[in-house]
Amino acid sequence: MVLAQQDEVWSMRRLVNLHKMKRPIGKVIVNPDLCKDCRFCIEFCPNNVLEESKDVNIKGYHYPVVRPGKELDCVACRMCEKVCPDFAITIVSEEYTTYDKYYGVSRHAHGG
Amino acid sequence: MSTEAEVTTTGVKVELPKSYEDIKDLIRVDRLPHIWCPGCGLGILLKLLARAIKNSGIPIEKHVIVTGIGCTGRLGGYLKLDAYHVTHGRAIPFAVGLKMANPELEVTVVGGDGDILAIGGNHFIHAARRNDDINVIIVNNFIYGMTGGQYSPTTPKGAKTTTSPYGHYENPFNVPLLAYAAGASYVTRWTVLHQNELYQSLLEMFKVKGFAVVEVLSPCIIYTDRNAMGDAVDLMRVLKERPVIDHRANLADLDIDFSMKKIILGNFVKRERPVSYG
Ligand SMILES: Cc1ncc(C[n+]2csc(CCOP(=O)(O)OP(=O)(O)O)c2C)c(N)n1
Ligand code: SF4
Ligand code: SF4
Ligand code: SF4
């Protein structure tokens, strides 16, 4: 049931001219040594792109890194940058993706 | 990337990212990372205030920041402009003096709830009464952060602090109502998450002739720690979920109580009153 509904959504979305619609892909740039591991960026990212690093910076804090498999999911909304109190994270967005490509890739990545 | 990396006083090599290009000449990069705790909202205010100063249309040489004591009082030290760090609670009289001596200056006080409303409470109400032409940003984190979590005049009733371990018995100030009743020309309240609105308020505050008060609700991990509210992220979530924006709210309804489901934010007051100094 749930799956069928999801498929309906997919097909509805595909009716739009998806191959022409573009959205930016953000590249996450972190300055690890400024980060204090407050987790604001991780919690407030609407796409759940970030997670804590395994490594620590020179002060012993974990810093945000892109979740494996989420490399194309940053939509460059800059929320992480806005909530960071420490100038530690920023977004560069020079590339774009079309929606059909993005959904293709991300469905593939999730095995769907 | 943008600026050359600077080795800071703390030994960290810091390069401000490209997105801070616009305010890089206003931030003391050599002093980063700043002293504030992980999850303190003050760093966010620092960025917004620097942007607002930059885009205020008033030359940077004319801007002056005055701070008293407390974590919030350290904010001026991260800005590359004339900033005075004065004694506890006395930022407002110092600022009024600056404005009297040189009315061309755009004088902004930044202080905590303890600094401005406890030890500095008298100065606050009388500067508002006279409607002196200065700006006051009150960072309300509901507690004395720097000294280890004593209750402040804005600590909500029932909250646990170092000096109220069984829950606070006193009623807190309703800051916008107090500012309005005392005579302020401009009164707003936002949180560090309502950045566009807060930024616009800061810009407006520079334009207002008279006493302008911007209350900024900001997370403090000392407060969340004493109150078993989790960490700063959890308080930020509260500041995200509960606010209701109502510019025409009855000022008497603006009390903040974390047991209630809403916190009212808005640009509440903008009025013209005769200005005493400035
Ligand atoms: C005359 C004087 N009294 C007391 C103190 C101790 N003291 C330092 S900071 C502070 C409270 C600051 O609280 P607040 O203004 O809320 O700022 P926050 O640290 O929460 O940002 C106190 C009581 C002092 N430095 N000077
Ligand atoms: S820009 Fe937006 S989507 Fe990208 S990591 Fe930051 S918060 Fe997440
Ligand atoms: S918001 Fe900034 S300081 Fe906090 S975890 Fe993210 S990068 Fe680090
Ligand atoms: S004690 Fe509170 S106000 Fe002070 S730096 Fe820490 S979080 Fe910020």
mmCIF file of N, CA and C and ligand atoms in Angstrom, chain A residues 30 34-42 62-64 80 83-86 88-89, ligand 3:
data_model
loop_
_atom_site.group_PDB
_atom_site.id
_atom_site.type_symbol
_atom_site.label_atom_id
_atom_site.label_comp_id
_atom_site.label_asym_id
_atom_site.label_seq_id
_atom_site.Cartn_x
_atom_site.Cartn_y
_atom_site.Cartn_z
ATOM 1 N N VAL A 30 34.199 22.015 5.039
ATOM 2 C CA VAL A 30 34.277 22.168 6.488
ATOM 3 C C VAL A 30 35.688 22.589 6.868
ATOM 4 N N LEU A 34 37.809 24.665 13.262
ATOM 5 C CA LEU A 34 36.932 25.668 13.868
ATOM 6 C C LEU A 34 35.698 25.033 14.493
ATOM 7 N N CYS A 35 35.421 23.799 14.136
ATOM 8 C CA CYS A 35 34.180 23.158 14.562
ATOM 9 C C CYS A 35 34.244 22.768 16.035
ATOM 10 N N LYS A 36 33.093 22.935 16.718
ATOM 11 C CA LYS A 36 33.018 22.532 18.121
ATOM 12 C C LYS A 36 32.004 21.419 18.348
ATOM 13 N N ASP A 37 31.594 20.780 17.279
ATOM 14 C CA ASP A 37 30.701 19.624 17.398
ATOM 15 C C ASP A 37 29.396 19.950 18.128
ATOM 16 N N CYS A 38 28.797 21.081 17.783
ATOM 17 C CA CYS A 38 27.513 21.406 18.414
ATOM 18 C C CYS A 38 26.377 20.644 17.737
ATOM 19 N N ARG A 39 26.611 20.128 16.552
ATOM 20 C CA ARG A 39 25.653 19.325 15.791
ATOM 21 C C ARG A 39 24.502 20.125 15.181
ATOM 22 N N PHE A 40 24.549 21.440 15.271
ATOM 23 C CA PHE A 40 23.448 22.225 14.680
ATOM 24 C C PHE A 40 23.319 21.917 13.186
ATOM 25 N N CYS A 41 24.453 21.881 12.482
ATOM 26 C CA CYS A 41 24.406 21.675 11.026
ATOM 27 C C CYS A 41 23.807 20.309 10.713
ATOM 28 N N ILE A 42 24.192 19.314 11.519
ATOM 29 C CA ILE A 42 23.718 17.953 11.265
ATOM 30 C C ILE A 42 22.202 17.872 11.503
ATOM 31 N N HIS A 62 34.559 16.069 17.123
ATOM 32 C CA HIS A 62 34.149 15.503 15.843
ATOM 33 C C HIS A 62 33.564 16.626 15.002
ATOM 34 N N TYR A 63 33.725 16.545 13.710
ATOM 35 C CA TYR A 63 33.219 17.598 12.832
ATOM 36 C C TYR A 63 32.301 16.974 11.783
ATOM 37 N N PRO A 64 31.495 17.758 11.098
ATOM 38 C CA PRO A 64 30.567 17.159 10.141
ATOM 39 C C PRO A 64 31.252 16.690 8.864
ATOM 40 N N CYS A 80 22.931 24.777 6.985
ATOM 41 C CA CYS A 80 24.040 24.399 7.869
ATOM 42 C C CYS A 80 24.953 25.586 8.108
ATOM 43 N N VAL A 83 23.236 28.133 10.546
ATOM 44 C CA VAL A 83 23.143 27.801 11.967
ATOM 45 C C VAL A 83 24.503 27.561 12.618
ATOM 46 N N CYS A 84 25.550 27.492 11.835
ATOM 47 C CA CYS A 84 26.859 27.234 12.443
ATOM 48 C C CYS A 84 27.340 28.480 13.186
ATOM 49 N N PRO A 85 27.561 28.376 14.487
ATOM 50 C CA PRO A 85 28.019 29.551 15.234
ATOM 51 C C PRO A 85 29.511 29.794 15.077
ATOM 52 N N ASP A 86 30.209 28.923 14.378
ATOM 53 C CA ASP A 86 31.668 28.939 14.424
ATOM 54 C C ASP A 86 32.379 29.135 13.080
ATOM 55 N N ALA A 88 32.461 27.379 10.663
ATOM 56 C CA ALA A 88 33.190 26.152 10.372
ATOM 57 C C ALA A 88 32.688 25.434 9.122
ATOM 58 N N ILE A 89 31.505 25.753 8.645
ATOM 59 C CA ILE A 89 30.978 25.002 7.504
ATOM 60 C C ILE A 89 30.437 25.968 6.464
HETATM 61 S S1 SF4 C 3 27.253 23.826 13.215
HETATM 62 FE FE1 SF4 C 3 29.412 24.395 12.917
HETATM 63 S S2 SF4 C 3 30.392 24.099 14.902
HETATM 64 FE FE2 SF4 C 3 28.417 23.025 14.959
HETATM 65 S S3 SF4 C 3 28.908 20.903 14.371
HETATM 66 FE FE3 SF4 C 3 28.327 21.992 12.502
HETATM 67 S S4 SF4 C 3 30.240 22.772 11.641
HETATM 68 FE FE4 SF4 C 3 30.645 22.190 13.756
#
